[in-house]
Amino acid sequence: MAVAGGDYVHFVVEYGGKIEKCRVTETALLNRERMSRKDAGYAQLIAIFVRHRAEIEHLALAKLQRQGHSDRGVVVTTEDLNH
């Protein structure tokens, strides 16, 4: 399940037998689809997330492997998703 709120879409992944909180920035999603903020509401952000979910989750897991657990969760940014 994914929830749009603030400047992020929030989601969870399983890592090391635990559920880890993650989020992807709104900017990363919009840049991925070459959209502007004025053209996208929360429903569109969720749709973009769903289209790219496998890649976004993979990037979040890779960050967890590199950085370890964080109480604030892992953030997937434009740099991660669009390079």
Coordinates of C-alpha atoms in Angstrom, one line a residue:
M1 CA 0.0 0.0 0.0
A2 CA 1.2 3.5 -0.8
V3 CA -0.1 6.8 0.6
A4 CA 0.6 10.2 -0.8
G5 CA 1.1 12.9 1.8
G6 CA 3.1 16.1 2.0
D7 CA 5.9 16.0 -0.6
Y8 CA 6.2 12.2 -0.5
V9 CA 4.6 8.9 -1.4
H10 CA 5.0 6.7 1.6
F11 CA 5.4 2.9 1.3
V12 CA 7.0 0.0 3.2
V13 CA 9.4 -2.8 2.2
E14 CA 10.5 -5.9 4.1
Y15 CA 14.2 -6.0 5.0
G16 CA 15.9 -8.3 7.4
G17 CA 12.6 -9.8 8.5
K18 CA 11.3 -6.4 9.5
I19 CA 8.9 -3.9 7.8
E20 CA 10.8 -0.7 7.0
K21 CA 9.2 2.7 6.4
C22 CA 10.2 4.3 3.1
R23 CA 9.2 7.2 1.0
V24 CA 9.8 8.6 -2.5
T25 CA 9.9 12.3 -3.1
E26 CA 7.1 13.9 -5.2
T27 CA 9.8 15.6 -7.2
A28 CA 11.4 12.3 -8.1
L29 CA 8.1 10.9 -9.3
L30 CA 7.2 14.0 -11.3
N31 CA 10.7 14.1 -12.9
R32 CA 10.4 10.5 -13.9
E33 CA 7.2 11.2 -15.8
R34 CA 8.3 14.6 -17.0
M35 CA 5.3 16.2 -15.3
S36 CA 4.9 19.5 -13.4
R37 CA 3.4 19.7 -10.0
K38 CA 0.4 21.7 -11.3
D39 CA -0.5 18.7 -13.5
A40 CA -0.4 16.1 -10.8
G41 CA -2.6 15.5 -7.7
Y42 CA -2.2 12.8 -5.1
A43 CA -4.0 10.2 -7.3
Q44 CA -1.5 10.8 -10.2
L45 CA 1.4 10.6 -7.8
I46 CA 0.1 7.2 -6.6
A47 CA -0.3 6.0 -10.2
I48 CA 3.3 7.0 -11.0
F49 CA 4.5 5.2 -7.9
V50 CA 2.6 2.1 -8.9
R51 CA 4.0 2.2 -12.5
H52 CA 7.6 2.3 -11.1
R53 CA 7.0 0.4 -7.8
A54 CA 9.4 -2.4 -8.5
E55 CA 12.3 -0.1 -9.3
I56 CA 11.5 2.3 -6.4
E57 CA 11.4 -0.6 -3.9
H58 CA 14.6 -2.0 -5.3
L59 CA 16.3 1.4 -4.8
A60 CA 14.9 1.6 -1.2
L61 CA 16.3 -1.9 -0.4
A62 CA 19.7 -1.0 -1.9
K63 CA 19.8 2.1 0.4
L64 CA 18.8 0.0 3.4
Q65 CA 21.7 -2.3 2.6
R66 CA 24.2 0.6 2.3
Q67 CA 22.9 2.7 5.2
G68 CA 21.1 0.3 7.5
H69 CA 17.9 0.9 9.5
S70 CA 16.8 4.5 10.2
D71 CA 14.0 5.5 12.5
R72 CA 13.1 8.2 9.9
G73 CA 13.0 5.7 7.1
V74 CA 14.6 5.6 3.7
V75 CA 14.0 8.3 1.2
V76 CA 14.3 7.7 -2.5
T77 CA 15.2 10.9 -4.2
T78 CA 15.4 12.3 -7.7
E79 CA 19.1 11.5 -7.8
D80 CA 18.3 7.8 -7.0
L81 CA 15.4 7.4 -9.4
N82 CA 16.4 9.5 -12.4
H83 CA 20.1 9.0 -13.0

